[in-house]
Amino acid sequence: MVRFFSLLVSLFSLQFALAQTQKIPFQPMDVFALEWATDPQISPDGTQIVYKRNGFDIMKDNAKGNLWILNTDGTSHRKLTSREVSESQASWSPTGNRIVFSSTTDEGSEIYMYWTATGQIAKISQLEKSPSSLTWSPDGKWIAFTMFIAEKPPVVAKLPEKPKGAKWAESARITDRLKHEADGSGYMEPGFTHVFIIPSEGGTARQLTSDNYNHRGNLSFSPDGKEIYFSSNRFEDWEYRFRNSEVYKVSVDTQQITALTSQDGPDHSPQVSPDGKTVAYLGFEDRVQDHQNTLLHLMNSDGSNKRIISSNFDNSVSDITWGSNGKGLYFMYDEKGNSKIGHITTSGKITKLADNVGGTTIGRPYASGSYSVSQNGTLVYTQTRPEYPAELAVIQNKKESRLITNLNADVLAFRELGKTEEVWYKSTFDGRDIQGWIVKPPFYDASKKYPLLVENHGGPILNYGDRFTAEIQLFAAAGYVVFYPNPRGSTSYGEEFGNLLKNNYPGQDYNDVMDGVDYLVEKGIVDNDKLYVTGGSAGGIMTTWMIGKNHRFKAAAVIKPVVNWISKTLVADNYYGYAEKRYEGQPWENFETYWKFSPISLVGNIETPTMVMVGMNDLRTPPSESKQLYHALKLRKVETVLVEIPETYHNIAQRPSNLISKVAHILAWFEKYQ
């Protein structure tokens, strides 16, 4: 009898275990469990990788990240230090015996050193502000970096001193700058970013650049360590030439600065060749249009013999790194919604090395990712697929890529994700091939017709791709077929395609999205009577435009939109950048065009029940834009609600709870109109 009872218990335990391991759809709280890799840095000899391992803190509701290290075969995977604070910007010394990184302290971010032989760490700086762009000198004796230096604000009024102990109002903020605020950080403290150098053994930082100009971006030493190359805009009217930057070099000994480029456009990201004779950099001559490909240039180290080596490549080049033999460079690019790593010789021959780079934009499937290459050509990069966010992948000896981490096995192995499929269809406007993706609900049944949820991407000069996306997986888990297209104006399809919206936005990108909807309806995948639409930023613009142009959607969720180009252009943090590039002239010079392309001009035609959502601190598409749409719909008695997310800038989903809240509000609104 006891044995029989024991057998029953065993069978029950087995059934329970099987039930426990049965896959379920992706859940909102799974967002807090996700982890992803960023900024992998491979050792010079190609044997070890240090990277930042990121996740979400469920108690503090924010992202967190520490440095981890592992061998290139995936073994010996461990935390770099025992500290539980933010760590980033890891970089191997030229000989691989040390790793420099930045980390938070009670006083702010500082520069730290890690010794690989002993595992010891030490803080080597005492800085006023946070350091960026940590860069080793070739002899390993110095660390160059950039740092912001505050300046006094312009004096407008002298106030009397307040009585001791009195609690007066906050002091007025005073600015005379063209750009004085930035979405994500708010008011910009007066001051400028400069290049510094500090001994790698610790000591006093020495400022190398001066004058009231910003010196930002990556740094690159000459092989002898006597000069540092950087980018800046050191023109007297630099504020109004905001699209321009040049490549410079500064003498470490004398602080003399020499300009090396002069074309009107954004020249940046200099990288000195191993022999020091050639400097590679990125940029283009500005034609003032919506999208231009970023080109790879070479020049002699003194600025002579400039030439473009990527002119026959119809995609933007980014994140360049010289190969150890100096015969070519590694780089990243996006092609048809997929991020890749390539190699280009100094004569311009291009070879693709890796696909599927990215996975660090957890919410939606935007381009992202990074890579690093060792002296022997071993390549490590962040890889993503629709089934997982950024993991580390390695390519050695020209063999196939292989994953060496599996950071989310504890969660995603037990989730049934929606299957992502690429779709192509024809534009009814001009016959162009348009690309998009659909994500089907978990446990998809091909015999059924599902409701369609259209997710429009932001930008609009950006691209979606076949990358992991928590938000879209949550939509699919709720029973929708999710369609996310790359209409004209999207990047990664060549310069001409990306520039089709110049002086015409929103334009035929509307047709491209609706053609995709019709394609899915005709294929019998979705129910034409159950169409829903959403999107954020430029996606919010498109969503508003769509419901102003037709009445096919049962409900819409307009997230952080622009609805009035006249008001938005002069209120947003990037107000100075629209004239000529987006539309001809300033709003007061070309009122009719700015109004013509404003979605609010179509509000009299909107009948679709519409949720409007915005972050209350949004400086890119200010809350006043969302309120204009909401108020107009209320006056017209269209079903609508306004959702305002407190203490949030443009990136509503930056905090994981807000990502979950955003999706939950959208789904709740759509469920009202099933």
XYZ file of C-alpha atoms in Angstrom, residues 5-672:
668
model
C 0.914 5.497 -2.645
C 4.516 6.379 -3.418
C 3.921 5.493 -7.077
C 0.847 7.767 -7.172
C 2.899 10.593 -5.670
C 5.619 10.035 -8.263
C 3.108 10.095 -11.140
C 1.484 13.233 -9.750
C 4.896 14.880 -9.411
C 5.733 13.954 -13.020
C 2.439 15.369 -14.299
C 2.986 18.513 -12.261
C 6.515 18.902 -13.633
C 5.251 18.462 -17.213
C 2.536 21.031 -16.592
C 5.091 23.395 -15.137
C 7.357 23.146 -18.217
C 4.543 23.605 -20.763
C 5.229 26.782 -22.705
C 3.030 29.822 -22.262
C 2.947 33.122 -24.221
C 5.282 35.986 -23.322
C 4.003 37.745 -20.189
C 4.204 41.426 -19.141
C 6.284 40.651 -16.048
C 8.763 38.731 -18.239
C 10.069 42.153 -19.270
C 11.698 42.524 -15.856
C 13.456 39.165 -16.304
C 15.087 39.961 -19.657
C 18.856 40.417 -19.957
C 20.916 41.614 -22.886
C 24.568 42.129 -23.791
C 26.078 45.410 -24.959
C 29.490 46.770 -25.944
C 31.554 43.543 -26.163
C 35.297 44.186 -26.145
C 37.637 41.374 -27.181
C 41.172 41.128 -25.804
C 44.052 41.877 -28.216
C 44.979 38.179 -28.414
C 41.374 37.158 -29.077
C 40.988 34.856 -26.069
C 38.662 36.794 -23.743
C 35.694 39.136 -23.963
C 34.522 41.732 -21.488
C 31.026 43.138 -21.961
C 28.215 44.919 -20.176
C 25.428 42.595 -19.011
C 22.194 44.518 -18.710
C 18.878 43.867 -17.042
C 16.026 45.587 -15.227
C 15.800 46.267 -11.511
C 12.242 45.367 -10.519
C 12.458 47.319 -7.251
C 14.004 50.503 -8.664
C 12.188 50.231 -12.016
C 15.186 51.048 -14.162
C 17.924 49.438 -16.221
C 21.072 48.177 -14.551
C 24.342 46.822 -15.887
C 27.623 45.309 -14.742
C 30.731 44.159 -16.555
C 31.183 40.432 -17.155
C 34.060 38.486 -18.697
C 34.300 35.131 -20.480
C 36.504 33.184 -22.839
C 35.796 33.318 -26.573
C 34.628 29.692 -26.438
C 31.971 30.685 -23.871
C 33.668 29.149 -20.845
C 34.597 30.811 -17.549
C 31.669 33.204 -17.719
C 31.822 35.387 -14.619
C 31.299 38.855 -13.217
C 34.348 41.088 -13.627
C 34.143 42.683 -10.167
C 32.160 42.049 -6.987
C 30.745 45.576 -7.007
C 26.976 46.062 -7.413
C 27.036 49.439 -9.133
C 26.769 50.577 -12.732
C 29.846 49.771 -14.843
C 30.476 50.518 -18.524
C 32.951 51.622 -21.227
C 35.295 48.668 -20.746
C 38.456 48.747 -22.892
C 41.473 46.412 -22.975
C 44.982 47.806 -22.666
C 47.198 47.334 -25.752
C 48.917 44.321 -24.130
C 45.740 42.909 -22.593
C 46.989 43.021 -19.004
C 44.466 45.634 -17.829
C 40.890 46.769 -18.469
C 39.875 50.374 -17.981
C 36.203 51.147 -17.325
C 33.930 53.779 -15.859
C 31.698 53.243 -12.863
C 29.362 55.157 -10.620
C 30.366 56.273 -7.132
C 28.603 58.289 -4.457
C 30.175 61.420 -5.971
C 29.545 60.545 -9.658
C 31.199 58.452 -12.363
C 34.949 57.817 -12.215
C 37.612 55.897 -14.156
C 38.612 52.494 -12.760
C 41.361 50.038 -13.648
C 41.170 46.224 -13.489
C 44.335 44.064 -13.496
C 43.673 40.788 -15.325
C 46.391 38.813 -13.557
C 45.196 39.538 -10.018
C 41.574 40.666 -10.406
C 42.325 43.787 -8.389
C 40.624 47.091 -9.177
C 41.439 50.685 -8.349
C 39.842 54.064 -8.923
C 42.377 56.152 -10.856
C 40.521 59.457 -11.207
C 38.771 62.157 -9.241
C 36.703 64.059 -11.776
C 34.165 66.873 -11.713
C 31.848 65.206 -14.237
C 31.359 61.799 -15.858
C 34.032 60.675 -18.355
C 33.229 59.385 -21.846
C 35.110 57.864 -24.798
C 37.809 56.146 -22.695
C 40.765 55.463 -25.013
C 44.189 53.889 -24.383
C 47.404 55.366 -25.707
C 49.377 52.842 -27.812
C 52.057 52.468 -25.106
C 49.447 51.884 -22.378
C 50.661 54.795 -20.262
C 47.711 57.150 -20.762
C 43.926 57.192 -20.926
C 42.278 59.869 -23.044
C 38.641 60.777 -22.447
C 36.091 63.540 -22.906
C 34.346 65.395 -20.091
C 31.855 68.230 -19.763
C 33.102 71.430 -18.087
C 30.428 73.745 -16.719
C 30.370 77.472 -17.467
C 28.602 80.320 -15.702
C 25.218 81.294 -17.201
C 24.790 84.740 -18.753
C 24.055 87.319 -16.070
C 20.736 89.125 -16.580
C 19.728 90.355 -13.145
C 21.388 90.762 -9.742
C 19.067 89.793 -6.905
C 19.325 90.800 -3.228
C 20.580 88.166 -0.826
C 17.833 86.208 0.887
C 17.659 86.260 4.710
C 19.394 83.441 6.493
C 17.112 80.417 6.706
C 14.595 81.850 4.247
C 13.034 79.475 1.711
C 12.725 81.421 -1.518
C 11.718 80.099 -4.920
C 14.256 78.340 -7.128
C 16.554 80.682 -9.046
C 15.606 81.513 -12.621
C 17.163 79.500 -15.419
C 18.903 81.798 -17.885
C 20.068 80.851 -21.354
C 21.192 82.562 -24.534
C 21.980 79.376 -26.472
C 20.295 77.998 -29.578
C 20.123 74.510 -28.068
C 19.310 74.832 -24.385
C 17.385 71.649 -23.571
C 17.525 68.006 -24.609
C 14.879 65.328 -24.436
C 15.864 62.690 -21.913
C 17.847 65.053 -19.715
C 16.000 68.368 -19.745
C 17.690 71.709 -19.191
C 21.265 71.792 -20.474
C 23.760 73.212 -18.025
C 25.943 75.866 -19.676
C 29.350 74.540 -20.619
C 31.368 72.553 -23.152
C 32.866 69.083 -23.564
C 36.658 68.827 -23.801
C 39.360 66.217 -24.366
C 41.452 65.169 -21.355
C 44.308 62.783 -20.642
C 45.204 60.975 -17.406
C 48.029 58.536 -16.503
C 46.811 54.933 -16.632
C 48.376 54.392 -13.206
C 46.233 57.198 -11.788
C 46.895 60.869 -11.232
C 45.712 64.281 -12.310
C 43.687 64.719 -15.489
C 45.041 67.300 -17.924
C 42.760 69.236 -20.301
C 43.969 69.251 -23.926
C 41.284 71.234 -25.766
C 40.033 74.704 -24.949
C 37.724 77.496 -26.146
C 33.946 77.483 -26.165
C 33.362 74.526 -28.475
C 32.231 70.962 -27.902
C 34.702 68.145 -28.532
C 32.774 64.873 -28.549
C 32.737 61.389 -30.006
C 35.427 58.738 -30.192
C 39.126 59.526 -29.777
C 42.075 57.990 -31.644
C 45.787 58.235 -30.786
C 48.582 58.425 -33.328
C 50.888 55.351 -32.994
C 53.553 57.422 -31.235
C 50.980 58.747 -28.744
C 51.841 62.369 -29.492
C 48.530 63.338 -31.111
C 44.854 62.599 -30.529
C 42.298 62.777 -33.333
C 38.718 63.839 -32.571
C 35.721 65.623 -34.100
C 34.291 69.018 -33.246
C 32.635 72.097 -34.708
C 35.086 74.886 -33.979
C 33.468 77.547 -36.141
C 32.463 80.925 -34.763
C 28.820 80.324 -35.759
C 28.887 76.675 -34.657
C 25.426 76.870 -33.082
C 23.824 77.699 -36.420
C 25.993 75.248 -38.358
C 24.622 72.410 -36.253
C 24.819 69.845 -39.064
C 28.542 70.444 -39.490
C 31.560 68.958 -37.741
C 35.189 68.468 -38.737
C 38.049 66.139 -37.881
C 40.871 67.682 -35.842
C 44.020 66.569 -34.091
C 45.500 67.963 -30.897
C 49.103 67.745 -29.754
C 49.363 66.016 -26.378
C 52.401 68.139 -25.463
C 51.541 71.593 -26.813
C 47.698 71.418 -26.993
C 47.893 72.850 -30.526
C 44.751 71.997 -32.488
C 44.859 71.423 -36.259
C 41.796 71.159 -38.517
C 42.043 68.329 -41.051
C 38.691 68.473 -42.874
C 36.564 71.339 -44.140
C 33.581 70.052 -46.134
C 30.172 71.364 -45.093
C 28.753 68.312 -43.369
C 29.173 65.992 -40.388
C 32.764 64.649 -40.541
C 33.363 62.525 -37.441
C 34.613 59.257 -35.900
C 38.311 59.456 -36.908
C 40.369 56.274 -36.651
C 44.152 56.273 -37.197
C 45.611 53.353 -39.159
C 48.094 51.033 -37.395
C 51.061 52.635 -39.194
C 49.790 56.155 -38.449
C 49.902 57.267 -42.081
C 46.162 57.236 -42.786
C 43.067 58.471 -40.966
C 39.657 56.968 -41.689
C 36.563 58.976 -40.826
C 32.826 59.100 -41.526
C 30.741 61.869 -43.023
C 29.191 63.401 -46.120
C 28.853 66.740 -47.852
C 25.506 68.034 -46.603
C 22.867 68.417 -49.316
C 20.212 69.328 -46.707
C 17.804 66.467 -47.258
C 15.900 64.003 -45.104
C 18.412 61.179 -45.466
C 21.965 60.932 -46.758
C 24.228 57.926 -46.645
C 27.178 58.281 -44.288
C 30.332 57.617 -46.323
C 33.727 56.206 -45.338
C 36.612 58.577 -46.108
C 40.379 58.189 -45.947
C 43.015 60.907 -45.767
C 46.675 61.215 -44.926
C 47.402 61.971 -41.284
C 48.123 65.612 -42.194
C 44.730 65.992 -43.889
C 45.922 65.657 -47.489
C 44.796 63.181 -50.173
C 41.152 62.895 -49.103
C 39.116 60.202 -50.848
C 35.866 58.265 -50.390
C 36.102 54.475 -50.486
C 32.430 53.564 -49.950
C 30.856 55.657 -52.709
C 29.564 52.550 -54.543
C 27.882 51.227 -51.388
C 24.248 52.382 -51.093
C 23.981 52.143 -47.304
C 25.270 54.214 -44.411
C 28.565 53.140 -42.831
C 29.006 53.263 -39.042
C 31.296 52.080 -36.219
C 34.581 51.723 -38.119
C 37.645 49.815 -36.859
C 40.964 49.297 -38.634
C 42.134 45.742 -39.196
C 45.501 44.998 -37.581
C 47.283 44.848 -40.965
C 46.020 48.283 -42.006
C 44.682 47.012 -45.335
C 41.025 47.602 -44.530
C 38.379 48.418 -41.954
C 35.509 46.667 -40.244
C 32.191 48.506 -40.113
C 28.467 48.172 -39.384
C 25.560 48.841 -41.712
C 21.828 48.183 -42.047
C 20.463 46.429 -45.125
C 16.761 45.757 -45.634
C 15.948 45.889 -41.931
C 18.876 43.739 -40.810
C 22.062 45.059 -39.190
C 25.332 43.606 -40.409
C 29.115 43.760 -40.028
C 31.286 44.135 -43.091
C 34.905 44.608 -44.088
C 36.081 47.094 -46.686
C 39.568 47.242 -48.161
C 41.263 50.587 -48.639
C 40.492 50.218 -52.351
C 36.765 49.830 -51.628
C 36.095 46.067 -51.887
C 33.357 45.075 -49.425
C 32.791 41.673 -47.822
C 29.864 40.873 -45.534
C 30.996 39.121 -42.329
C 27.942 38.848 -40.070
C 24.158 39.242 -40.077
C 21.640 39.811 -37.279
C 23.564 42.386 -35.240
C 21.535 44.190 -32.564
C 19.042 43.325 -29.866
C 19.784 46.121 -27.416
C 16.553 48.094 -28.040
C 14.364 45.848 -25.911
C 10.984 47.469 -26.531
C 10.705 47.702 -30.304
C 12.748 46.178 -33.182
C 15.021 49.100 -34.053
C 18.599 48.817 -35.311
C 21.272 48.650 -32.599
C 24.252 46.590 -31.509
C 28.041 46.698 -31.495
C 31.122 44.590 -32.177
C 34.839 44.274 -31.468
C 37.693 42.612 -33.320
C 41.012 41.253 -32.016
C 44.440 41.543 -33.611
C 44.080 38.064 -35.141
C 40.686 38.892 -36.655
C 38.411 37.149 -34.143
C 35.109 38.997 -34.198
C 32.613 39.299 -31.327
C 29.273 41.068 -31.658
C 25.811 41.364 -30.160
C 23.482 39.058 -32.073
C 19.683 39.076 -32.024
C 16.852 37.163 -33.601
C 13.128 37.643 -33.066
C 13.419 34.879 -30.448
C 15.993 36.587 -28.193
C 17.555 39.972 -27.378
C 21.270 40.654 -27.665
C 23.555 37.682 -27.000
C 27.280 37.420 -27.713
C 28.323 35.700 -30.930
C 31.853 34.970 -32.159
C 33.362 34.425 -35.607
C 36.841 32.859 -35.734
C 38.989 31.783 -38.668
C 36.257 32.738 -41.175
C 33.989 29.988 -39.826
C 30.267 30.235 -39.124
C 29.086 32.500 -36.327
C 28.374 30.786 -33.010
C 26.563 31.993 -29.921
C 28.565 31.849 -26.705
C 25.951 33.188 -24.253
C 22.343 32.315 -23.464
C 21.338 34.991 -20.989
C 17.583 34.390 -21.166
C 17.353 30.597 -21.120
C 15.704 30.728 -17.707
C 12.751 32.673 -19.152
C 12.423 32.379 -22.915
C 12.936 28.604 -22.984
C 9.539 28.357 -21.283
C 7.713 30.889 -23.463
C 5.927 30.340 -26.759
C 6.793 33.453 -28.749
C 4.916 34.716 -31.755
C 6.575 33.672 -35.005
C 8.058 36.536 -37.040
C 7.740 36.373 -40.837
C 9.058 38.739 -43.498
C 6.572 40.004 -46.086
C 7.064 41.909 -49.348
C 4.338 43.587 -51.370
C 3.935 46.157 -54.152
C 3.198 49.838 -53.668
C 0.025 50.856 -55.470
C 1.489 54.354 -55.838
C 4.589 53.586 -57.889
C 5.102 49.824 -57.907
C 8.010 49.796 -55.480
C 8.706 46.697 -53.423
C 7.849 47.413 -49.774
C 9.103 45.282 -46.891
C 7.489 44.527 -43.571
C 7.135 41.843 -40.949
C 4.239 40.119 -39.280
C 4.293 38.463 -35.877
C 1.656 35.792 -35.449
C 0.093 34.963 -32.081
C 1.622 32.066 -30.123
C -0.039 28.731 -30.974
C -1.196 30.270 -34.287
C -4.033 28.465 -36.071
C -3.877 28.974 -39.852
C -7.570 28.118 -40.196
C -8.571 31.253 -38.287
C -8.619 34.917 -39.243
C -7.055 37.108 -36.583
C -7.443 40.791 -35.732
C -4.651 42.939 -37.198
C -2.604 45.398 -35.143
C -0.465 47.775 -37.230
C 2.634 49.108 -35.427
C 4.165 52.124 -37.218
C 7.829 52.880 -36.520
C 9.283 56.195 -35.430
C 11.805 58.434 -37.109
C 10.552 58.339 -39.793
C 14.176 58.043 -40.950
C 14.756 54.761 -39.090
C 14.053 51.095 -39.730
C 12.366 48.145 -38.083
C 13.741 44.653 -38.628
C 13.728 40.990 -37.694
C 14.911 41.657 -34.165
C 13.608 40.818 -30.698
C 10.819 43.110 -29.505
C 9.103 42.809 -26.145
C 6.248 45.173 -27.017
C 5.255 43.423 -30.227
C 5.498 39.999 -28.575
C 3.062 41.222 -25.914
C 0.678 42.422 -28.637
C 0.919 39.026 -30.356
C 0.385 37.205 -27.050
C -2.914 39.093 -26.728
C -4.146 37.419 -29.921
C -3.258 39.913 -32.666
C -1.345 39.428 -35.879
C 1.062 42.368 -35.611
C 2.234 44.066 -38.807
C 5.239 46.367 -38.696
C 6.266 47.821 -42.078
C 9.217 49.793 -43.421
C 7.497 52.277 -45.762
C 9.341 54.810 -47.900
C 11.490 57.091 -45.807
C 12.844 54.118 -43.866
C 16.580 53.578 -43.831
C 18.535 50.490 -44.979
C 17.009 50.505 -48.484
C 19.365 52.989 -50.107
C 19.649 56.764 -50.024
C 16.973 57.438 -52.645
C 14.318 55.398 -50.794
C 15.146 57.085 -47.481
C 14.870 60.544 -49.005
C 11.449 60.098 -50.639
C 9.772 62.050 -47.843
C 11.686 65.293 -48.350
C 9.124 68.129 -48.408
C 6.484 65.378 -48.557
C 5.875 63.993 -45.082
C 3.505 62.385 -44.365
C 3.210 61.378 -48.020
C 3.043 58.122 -49.884
C 4.384 56.309 -46.841
C 0.678 56.279 -45.920
C -0.071 54.330 -49.104
C 2.776 51.927 -48.349
C 1.326 51.074 -44.941
C -2.233 50.686 -46.220
C -1.007 48.536 -49.118
C 0.483 46.209 -46.518
C -2.825 46.051 -44.672
C -4.626 45.170 -47.923
C -2.002 42.537 -48.731
C -2.596 40.761 -45.405
C -6.377 40.975 -45.807
C -6.197 39.541 -49.342
C -3.993 36.695 -48.114
C -6.716 35.777 -45.638
C -4.364 36.154 -42.665
C -6.347 38.869 -40.893
C -9.965 39.936 -40.494
C -10.758 43.103 -42.462
C -13.444 43.942 -39.880
C -10.956 43.858 -37.001
C -8.199 46.351 -37.857
C -6.323 48.341 -35.188
C -3.428 50.761 -35.488
C -0.800 52.293 -33.228
C 2.668 53.828 -33.328
C 4.889 56.243 -31.449
C 6.556 59.521 -32.432
C 6.668 59.429 -36.265
C 4.550 56.312 -35.825
C 2.079 58.465 -33.912
C 2.075 60.926 -36.800
C 1.338 58.109 -39.254
C -1.373 56.647 -37.019
C -3.145 60.012 -36.830
C -2.738 60.489 -40.588
C -4.218 57.039 -41.272
C -7.368 57.572 -39.217
C -7.729 61.014 -40.762
C -7.565 59.515 -44.254
C -9.861 56.499 -43.775
C -12.381 54.917 -41.391
C -11.257 51.300 -41.660
C -9.801 50.913 -38.165
C -11.965 49.969 -35.196
C -9.656 51.796 -32.759
C -6.332 53.630 -32.724
C -3.670 54.412 -30.137
C -1.685 57.527 -31.022
C 1.524 57.616 -28.987
C 3.589 60.834 -28.497
C 2.630 62.331 -31.882
C 3.279 65.516 -33.772
C -0.086 66.798 -34.972
C 0.781 70.441 -35.745
C 4.116 71.109 -37.438
C 3.795 74.848 -36.856
C 3.549 74.584 -33.083
C 5.828 71.541 -32.717
C 8.681 72.981 -34.751
C 9.127 76.009 -32.519
C 8.593 74.226 -29.187
C 10.565 70.960 -29.437
C 14.148 70.601 -28.219
C 15.336 70.202 -31.838
C 13.307 73.151 -33.112
C 16.217 74.621 -35.056
C 16.669 71.607 -37.371
C 13.477 71.481 -39.436
C 13.656 74.339 -41.909
C 14.820 73.300 -45.401
C 15.404 69.705 -44.345
C 11.805 68.674 -43.592
C 9.984 71.571 -45.270
C 11.116 74.665 -47.132
C 11.573 77.715 -44.932
C 10.490 78.416 -41.380
C 6.838 78.017 -40.290
C 6.115 81.749 -40.599
C 7.608 81.706 -44.108
C 5.757 78.637 -45.385
C 2.632 78.381 -43.249
C 0.569 76.600 -45.915
C 3.005 73.694 -46.345
C 3.554 73.200 -42.625
C -0.231 73.104 -42.143
C -0.815 70.859 -45.166
C 1.290 68.092 -43.639
C -0.038 68.545 -40.088
C -2.312 65.642 -39.050
C -4.501 68.064 -37.105
C -5.643 69.407 -40.491
C -7.483 66.077 -40.974
C -9.118 65.995 -37.545
C -12.519 66.923 -38.974
C -12.538 63.564 -40.761
C -11.585 61.370 -37.785
C -14.285 59.024 -36.512
C -12.045 56.246 -35.112
C -12.064 55.809 -31.312
C -8.629 57.130 -30.368
C -6.387 56.858 -27.335
C -3.707 59.559 -27.114
C -0.628 58.907 -24.950
C 2.408 61.056 -24.118
C 5.177 61.416 -21.543
C 4.547 64.506 -19.447
C 8.204 65.642 -19.741
C 8.490 64.963 -23.491
C 10.638 67.628 -25.149
C 10.808 66.025 -28.616
C 7.062 65.793 -29.322
C 5.782 68.010 -26.503
C 2.596 67.142 -24.568
C 0.902 70.147 -26.144
C 0.835 68.168 -29.416
C -1.054 65.275 -27.852
C -3.406 67.662 -26.066
C -4.256 69.423 -29.327
C -5.403 66.110 -30.797
C -7.259 65.032 -27.656
C -8.993 68.389 -27.248
C -10.015 68.485 -30.920
C -11.484 64.985 -30.704
C -13.350 65.859 -27.498
C -14.836 68.947 -29.134
C -15.983 66.736 -32.023
C -17.389 64.151 -29.558
C -15.195 61.370 -30.970
C -14.526 58.617 -28.436
C -11.119 59.396 -26.969
C -8.976 59.248 -23.838
C -5.737 60.996 -22.927
C -3.059 58.964 -21.132
C -0.258 61.055 -19.603
C 2.792 59.219 -18.254
C 4.358 61.153 -15.314
C 8.082 61.955 -15.082
C 8.741 60.599 -18.557
C 10.510 62.056 -21.587
C 10.011 60.989 -25.211
C 11.188 57.436 -24.558
C 8.113 56.368 -22.609
C 9.295 52.767 -22.360
C 12.712 53.592 -20.867
C 11.474 52.403 -17.477
C 10.244 48.797 -17.687
C 7.024 49.481 -15.783
C 6.170 52.172 -18.332
C 6.832 49.745 -21.187
C 4.354 47.344 -19.589
C 1.908 50.175 -18.866
C 2.101 51.476 -22.438
C 1.249 48.068 -23.915
C -1.461 47.398 -21.306
C -3.226 50.696 -22.019
C -3.141 50.110 -25.777
C -4.529 46.594 -25.439
C -7.221 47.685 -22.989
C -8.358 50.390 -25.412
C -8.471 48.004 -28.349
C -10.369 45.390 -26.335
C -13.186 47.905 -25.854
